Amino acid sequence: WQGDLNVKPLSAQLVHGHDFLSKIDPYVAVTLGGNRLQSGIAKGMGKTPSWNDVLRFRVNNEPFMQISVFDKDRFSKDDFIGEATIQMAEVYQRRNGSNWYELKNNGKEAGKIMISYEFTPVAGGAPPGYGQPPPSYGQPPPGYGQPPQGYKPY
């Protein structure tokens, strides 16, 4: 599979925030193959952030996409909130859609995130025969479907 993929983190419902003194400032990092793109920061949105970003990837047969949510910290390393893995077979087959994905942090529930995606295969980017009309076999030879010469019905 090859093509263009637009990933839109829409919103999240996070189980707990890491900054107890202030609201958390979540952002989303999407990793696909060797590429990592991130959303803007949902400043002060806390446990129910939303985003308006479109993250654009060029796809080349990657088997999965990693979605990670972090809390942006000003003075220290950003806090990891949780992550989800999306199997790309779902994306390749559906082409576009949106879904809630469970976020986990060390095996524990960390919330869920709504991800929307749109996949556009490039020419020759789908496996052979996928989504293509059946091959045309041309016209039948002359006389096809006629009784053989010399055939006499009773």
Coordinates of N, CA and C in Angstrom, one line a residue:
W1 N 0.8 -1.2 0.0 CA 0.0 0.0 0.0 C 0.9 1.2 0.0
Q2 N 0.6 2.1 -0.9 CA 1.3 3.4 -1.0 C 0.2 4.5 -1.2
G3 N 0.4 5.7 -0.6 CA -0.5 6.7 -0.8 C -0.3 7.8 0.2
D4 N -1.3 8.7 0.3 CA -1.3 9.8 1.2 C -2.3 9.6 2.3
L5 N -1.9 9.9 3.5 CA -2.7 9.7 4.7 C -2.8 11.0 5.5
N6 N -4.0 11.4 5.7 CA -4.3 12.6 6.6 C -4.8 12.0 7.9
V7 N -4.2 12.4 9.0 CA -4.6 11.9 10.3 C -5.0 13.2 11.1
K8 N -6.2 13.1 11.7 CA -6.8 14.2 12.5 C -7.1 13.7 13.9
P9 N -6.3 14.1 14.9 CA -6.7 13.8 16.3 C -7.8 14.9 16.6
L10 N -9.0 14.4 16.9 CA -10.1 15.3 17.1 C -10.3 15.6 18.6
S11 N -10.4 14.6 19.4 CA -10.6 14.9 20.9 C -10.2 13.7 21.7
A12 N -10.1 13.9 23.0 CA -9.7 12.8 23.9 C -10.5 12.9 25.2
Q13 N -10.6 11.8 25.9 CA -11.1 11.8 27.2 C -10.1 11.1 28.0
L14 N -9.3 11.8 28.8 CA -8.2 11.3 29.6 C -8.6 11.0 31.0
V15 N -8.1 9.9 31.5 CA -8.5 9.4 32.8 C -8.0 10.2 33.9
H16 N -6.7 10.6 33.8 CA -6.1 11.5 34.8 C -5.1 12.4 34.2
G17 N -4.9 13.5 34.9 CA -3.9 14.4 34.4 C -2.7 14.3 35.3
H18 N -1.5 14.7 34.8 CA -0.3 14.5 35.6 C 0.1 15.8 36.4
D19 N -0.4 16.9 35.9 CA -0.1 18.2 36.6 C -1.2 18.5 37.6
F20 N -0.9 18.3 38.8 CA -1.9 18.4 39.9 C -2.1 19.9 40.2
L21 N -1.1 20.7 40.0 CA -1.3 22.1 40.3 C -1.9 23.0 39.2
S22 N -1.9 22.5 38.0 CA -2.5 23.2 36.9 C -3.1 22.3 35.9
K23 N -3.9 22.8 35.0 CA -4.6 22.0 34.0 C -3.5 21.5 33.1
I24 N -3.7 20.3 32.5 CA -2.7 19.8 31.6 C -2.9 20.4 30.2
D25 N -1.8 20.4 29.5 CA -1.8 20.9 28.1 C -1.4 19.8 27.1
P26 N -2.4 19.0 26.8 CA -2.1 17.8 26.0 C -1.8 18.1 24.5
Y27 N -1.0 17.2 23.9 CA -0.8 17.2 22.5 C -0.6 15.8 22.0
V28 N -0.8 15.6 20.7 CA -0.7 14.2 20.2 C 0.5 14.1 19.2
A29 N 1.2 13.0 19.4 CA 2.3 12.7 18.4 C 1.9 11.4 17.7
V30 N 2.0 11.4 16.4 CA 1.6 10.3 15.5 C 2.9 9.8 14.9
T31 N 3.2 8.5 15.0 CA 4.4 7.9 14.4 C 3.9 6.9 13.4
L32 N 4.4 7.0 12.2 CA 4.1 6.1 11.1 C 5.4 5.9 10.4
G33 N 5.9 4.6 10.4 CA 7.2 4.3 9.8 C 8.3 5.1 10.5
G34 N 9.1 5.8 9.8 CA 10.1 6.6 10.4 C 9.7 8.1 10.6
N35 N 8.5 8.4 10.4 CA 8.0 9.8 10.5 C 7.2 10.0 11.8
R36 N 7.5 11.1 12.4 CA 6.7 11.5 13.6 C 6.2 12.9 13.5
L37 N 4.9 13.1 13.6 CA 4.4 14.5 13.5 C 3.5 14.7 14.7
Q38 N 3.4 15.9 15.1 CA 2.6 16.2 16.3 C 1.6 17.3 16.1
S39 N 0.6 17.3 16.9 CA -0.5 18.3 16.9 C 0.0 19.5 17.6
G40 N -0.9 20.5 17.6 CA -0.7 21.7 18.4 C -1.0 21.3 19.9
I41 N -0.7 22.2 20.8 CA -1.0 21.9 22.2 C -2.4 22.4 22.5
A42 N -3.2 21.6 23.2 CA -4.5 21.9 23.6 C -4.3 22.6 25.0
K43 N -4.0 23.9 24.9 CA -3.5 24.6 26.1 C -4.7 24.7 27.1
G44 N -4.4 24.2 28.4 CA -5.4 24.4 29.5 C -6.7 23.6 29.3
M45 N -6.7 22.7 28.3 CA -8.0 21.9 28.1 C -8.1 20.7 29.0
G46 N -7.1 20.4 29.8 CA -7.2 19.3 30.8 C -7.5 18.0 30.2
K47 N -8.5 17.3 30.8 CA -8.8 15.9 30.5 C -9.7 15.7 29.3
T48 N -10.2 16.8 28.7 CA -11.1 16.7 27.6 C -10.6 17.6 26.4
P49 N -9.4 17.4 26.0 CA -8.8 18.3 24.9 C -9.4 18.0 23.5
S50 N -9.3 19.0 22.7 CA -9.7 18.8 21.3 C -8.6 19.5 20.4
W51 N -8.5 19.1 19.2 CA -7.5 19.6 18.3 C -8.1 19.9 16.9
N52 N -7.4 20.7 16.1 CA -7.9 21.0 14.8 C -6.8 20.8 13.7
D53 N -5.8 19.9 14.1 CA -4.7 19.7 13.2 C -4.9 18.6 12.2
V54 N -4.3 18.7 11.0 CA -4.2 17.6 10.0 C -2.8 17.2 9.9
L55 N -2.4 16.0 10.2 CA -1.1 15.5 10.1 C -1.0 14.7 8.8
R56 N -0.1 15.1 7.9 CA 0.0 14.5 6.6 C 1.2 13.5 6.5
F57 N 0.9 12.3 6.1 CA 1.9 11.3 5.9 C 1.9 10.7 4.5
R58 N 3.1 10.3 4.0 CA 3.2 9.5 2.8 C 3.3 8.0 3.3
V59 N 2.4 7.2 2.9 CA 2.4 5.8 3.4 C 3.1 4.9 2.4
N60 N 3.8 3.9 3.0 CA 4.5 2.9 2.1 C 4.5 1.6 2.9
N61 N 3.3 0.9 2.9 CA 3.2 -0.4 3.5 C 3.4 -0.5 4.9
E62 N 3.3 0.6 5.7 CA 3.5 0.4 7.1 C 2.4 -0.4 7.8
P63 N 2.7 -1.3 8.7 CA 1.7 -2.2 9.3 C 0.9 -1.5 10.4
F64 N 1.4 -0.5 11.1 CA 0.7 0.1 12.1 C 1.1 1.6 12.3
M65 N 0.3 2.3 13.0 CA 0.5 3.7 13.3 C 0.4 3.9 14.8
Q66 N 1.3 4.6 15.4 CA 1.3 4.8 16.9 C 0.8 6.2 17.2
I67 N -0.2 6.2 18.1 CA -0.7 7.5 18.6 C -0.3 7.7 20.0
S68 N 0.4 8.7 20.3 CA 0.8 9.0 21.7 C 0.3 10.4 22.2
V69 N -0.1 10.4 23.4 CA -0.6 11.7 24.0 C 0.4 12.1 25.1
F70 N 0.8 13.4 25.1 CA 1.7 13.9 26.1 C 1.1 15.2 26.7
D71 N 1.6 15.5 27.9 CA 1.3 16.8 28.5 C 2.5 17.7 28.4
K72 N 2.3 18.8 27.7 CA 3.5 19.7 27.5 C 3.8 20.4 28.8
D73 N 5.1 20.2 29.2 CA 5.6 20.9 30.4 C 6.6 21.9 30.0
R74 N 6.5 23.1 30.7 CA 7.3 24.2 30.3 C 8.7 24.1 30.8
F75 N 8.9 23.5 32.0 CA 10.2 23.5 32.6 C 10.9 22.1 32.7
S76 N 10.1 21.1 32.4 CA 10.7 19.8 32.5 C 10.2 18.9 31.3
K77 N 10.7 17.7 31.2 CA 10.4 16.8 30.1 C 8.8 16.6 30.1
D78 N 8.3 16.6 28.9 CA 6.8 16.4 28.7 C 6.4 15.1 29.3
D79 N 5.3 15.0 30.0 CA 4.8 13.8 30.6 C 4.0 13.0 29.6
F80 N 4.3 11.7 29.6 CA 3.6 10.7 28.7 C 2.3 10.4 29.4
I81 N 1.2 10.5 28.7 CA -0.1 10.2 29.2 C -0.6 8.8 28.8
G82 N -0.5 8.5 27.5 CA -0.9 7.2 27.0 C -0.7 7.1 25.5
E83 N -0.9 5.8 25.1 CA -0.7 5.6 23.6 C -1.7 4.5 23.1
A84 N -1.9 4.5 21.8 CA -2.7 3.5 21.2 C -2.0 3.2 19.9
T85 N -2.3 1.9 19.4 CA -1.8 1.5 18.1 C -2.9 1.2 17.2
I86 N -2.8 1.8 16.0 CA -3.9 1.5 15.0 C -3.3 0.6 13.9
Q87 N -3.9 -0.5 13.7 CA -3.5 -1.4 12.6 C -3.8 -0.7 11.3
M88 N -2.9 -0.6 10.4 CA -3.1 0.1 9.1 C -4.0 -0.7 8.2
A89 N -4.1 -2.0 8.4 CA -5.1 -2.8 7.5 C -6.5 -2.2 7.6
E90 N -6.9 -1.7 8.8 CA -8.2 -1.0 8.9 C -8.2 0.2 8.0
V91 N -7.2 1.0 8.0 CA -7.1 2.3 7.3 C -7.1 2.0 5.8
Y92 N -6.3 1.0 5.4 CA -6.2 0.6 3.9 C -7.5 0.2 3.4
Q93 N -8.3 -0.6 4.2 CA -9.5 -1.2 3.7 C -10.6 -0.1 3.7
R94 N -10.7 0.7 4.8 CA -11.9 1.6 4.9 C -11.6 2.9 4.1
R95 N -10.4 3.2 3.9 CA -9.9 4.5 3.2 C -10.2 5.7 4.1
N96 N -11.3 5.9 4.7 CA -11.5 7.0 5.6 C -12.5 6.6 6.6
G97 N -12.4 7.3 7.8 CA -13.3 7.0 8.9 C -12.8 7.7 10.1
S98 N -13.5 7.4 11.2 CA -13.0 7.9 12.5 C -13.4 6.9 13.6
N99 N -12.7 6.9 14.6 CA -12.9 5.9 15.7 C -12.3 6.3 17.0
W100 N -12.9 5.8 18.1 CA -12.3 6.0 19.4 C -11.2 4.9 19.6
Y101 N -10.0 5.2 20.1 CA -9.0 4.2 20.3 C -8.6 4.4 21.8
E102 N -8.5 3.2 22.5 CA -8.1 3.2 23.9 C -6.7 3.6 24.1
L103 N -6.4 4.5 25.0 CA -5.1 4.9 25.4 C -4.6 4.1 26.6
K104 N -3.4 3.5 26.5 CA -2.8 2.8 27.6 C -1.5 3.4 28.1
N105 N -1.2 3.3 29.4 CA 0.0 3.7 29.9 C 0.5 2.6 30.8
N106 N 1.5 1.9 30.3 CA 2.1 0.7 31.1 C 1.0 -0.3 31.3
G107 N 0.1 -0.6 30.3 CA -0.9 -1.6 30.5 C -2.2 -1.1 31.2
K108 N -2.1 0.1 31.7 CA -3.3 0.7 32.5 C -4.1 1.6 31.6
E109 N -5.4 1.6 31.8 CA -6.2 2.5 31.0 C -5.9 4.0 31.3
A110 N -5.7 4.8 30.2 CA -5.3 6.2 30.3 C -6.4 7.1 29.7
G111 N -7.4 6.5 29.1 CA -8.4 7.3 28.4 C -8.7 6.8 27.0
K112 N -9.2 7.6 26.2 CA -9.5 7.3 24.8 C -9.3 8.5 23.9
I113 N -9.0 8.3 22.7 CA -8.8 9.4 21.7 C -9.6 9.1 20.4
M114 N -10.2 10.2 19.9 CA -11.0 10.1 18.7 C -10.0 10.5 17.5
I115 N -9.8 9.6 16.6 CA -8.9 9.8 15.5 C -9.7 9.7 14.2
S116 N -9.5 10.7 13.3 CA -10.2 10.6 12.0 C -9.0 10.5 11.0
Y117 N -9.3 9.7 9.9 CA -8.2 9.5 8.9 C -8.8 9.5 7.6
E118 N -8.0 9.8 6.6 CA -8.4 9.7 5.2 C -7.2 9.2 4.4
F119 N -7.3 8.1 3.8 CA -6.2 7.5 3.0 C -6.5 7.5 1.5
T120 N -5.6 8.1 0.7 CA -5.8 8.1 -0.7 C -4.6 7.3 -1.4
P121 N -4.9 6.2 -1.9 CA -3.8 5.4 -2.6 C -3.3 6.1 -3.8
V122 N -2.0 6.1 -4.1 CA -1.5 6.6 -5.3 C -1.6 5.5 -6.4
A123 N -1.5 5.9 -7.6 CA -1.6 4.9 -8.7 C -0.6 3.8 -8.5
G124 N -1.1 2.6 -8.6 CA -0.2 1.4 -8.3 C 0.1 1.2 -6.9
G125 N -0.6 2.0 -6.0 CA -0.3 1.9 -4.5 C -1.1 0.8 -3.8
A126 N -2.0 0.2 -4.5 CA -2.8 -0.9 -3.8 C -2.3 -2.2 -4.3
P127 N -2.5 -3.3 -3.6 CA -2.1 -4.6 -4.1 C -2.8 -4.9 -5.4
P128 N -2.2 -5.8 -6.2 CA -2.8 -6.0 -7.5 C -4.2 -6.5 -7.4
G129 N -5.1 -5.9 -8.2 CA -6.5 -6.3 -8.3 C -7.4 -5.7 -7.2
Y130 N -6.8 -5.0 -6.2 CA -7.6 -4.5 -5.1 C -8.3 -3.3 -5.6
G131 N -9.7 -3.3 -5.5 CA -10.5 -2.1 -5.9 C -10.5 -1.9 -7.4
Q132 N -10.1 -2.8 -8.2 CA -10.1 -2.7 -9.6 C -11.2 -3.5 -10.2
P133 N -11.8 -3.0 -11.4 CA -12.8 -3.9 -12.0 C -12.2 -5.2 -12.5
P134 N -13.0 -6.2 -12.6 CA -12.4 -7.5 -13.1 C -11.8 -7.3 -14.5
P135 N -10.8 -8.1 -14.8 CA -10.2 -7.9 -16.2 C -11.2 -8.2 -17.2
S136 N -11.1 -7.5 -18.4 CA -12.0 -7.8 -19.5 C -11.3 -8.8 -20.3
Y137 N -12.1 -9.8 -20.7 CA -11.5 -10.9 -21.5 C -11.8 -10.8 -23.0
G138 N -12.3 -9.7 -23.4 CA -12.5 -9.5 -24.8 C -13.8 -10.1 -25.3
Q139 N -14.0 -10.1 -26.6 CA -15.2 -10.7 -27.1 C -15.1 -12.2 -27.3
P140 N -16.2 -12.9 -27.2 CA -16.1 -14.4 -27.5 C -15.9 -14.6 -28.9
P141 N -15.3 -15.7 -29.2 CA -14.9 -16.0 -30.7 C -16.2 -16.1 -31.5
P142 N -16.1 -15.9 -32.8 CA -17.4 -16.0 -33.6 C -18.0 -17.4 -33.5
G143 N -19.3 -17.4 -33.4 CA -20.0 -18.7 -33.3 C -20.1 -19.2 -31.9
Y144 N -19.5 -18.5 -30.9 CA -19.5 -19.0 -29.6 C -21.0 -19.0 -29.1
G145 N -21.4 -20.1 -28.5 CA -22.7 -20.2 -28.0 C -23.7 -20.8 -29.0
Q146 N -23.3 -21.0 -30.2 CA -24.1 -21.6 -31.2 C -23.9 -23.1 -31.2
P147 N -24.9 -23.9 -31.6 CA -24.7 -25.3 -31.7 C -23.6 -25.6 -32.7
P148 N -22.9 -26.7 -32.5 CA -21.8 -27.1 -33.4 C -22.4 -27.4 -34.8
Q149 N -21.6 -27.2 -35.8 CA -22.0 -27.5 -37.2 C -22.4 -28.9 -37.3
G150 N -23.5 -29.2 -38.0 CA -23.9 -30.5 -38.2 C -24.8 -31.0 -37.1
Y151 N -25.0 -30.2 -36.0 CA -25.8 -30.6 -34.9 C -27.3 -30.5 -35.3
K152 N -28.0 -31.6 -35.1 CA -29.4 -31.6 -35.4 C -30.2 -32.0 -34.2
P153 N -31.1 -31.1 -33.8 CA -31.9 -31.4 -32.6 C -33.0 -32.5 -33.0
Y154 N -33.4 -33.3 -32.0 CA -34.4 -34.3 -32.3 C -35.7 -33.8 -32.7

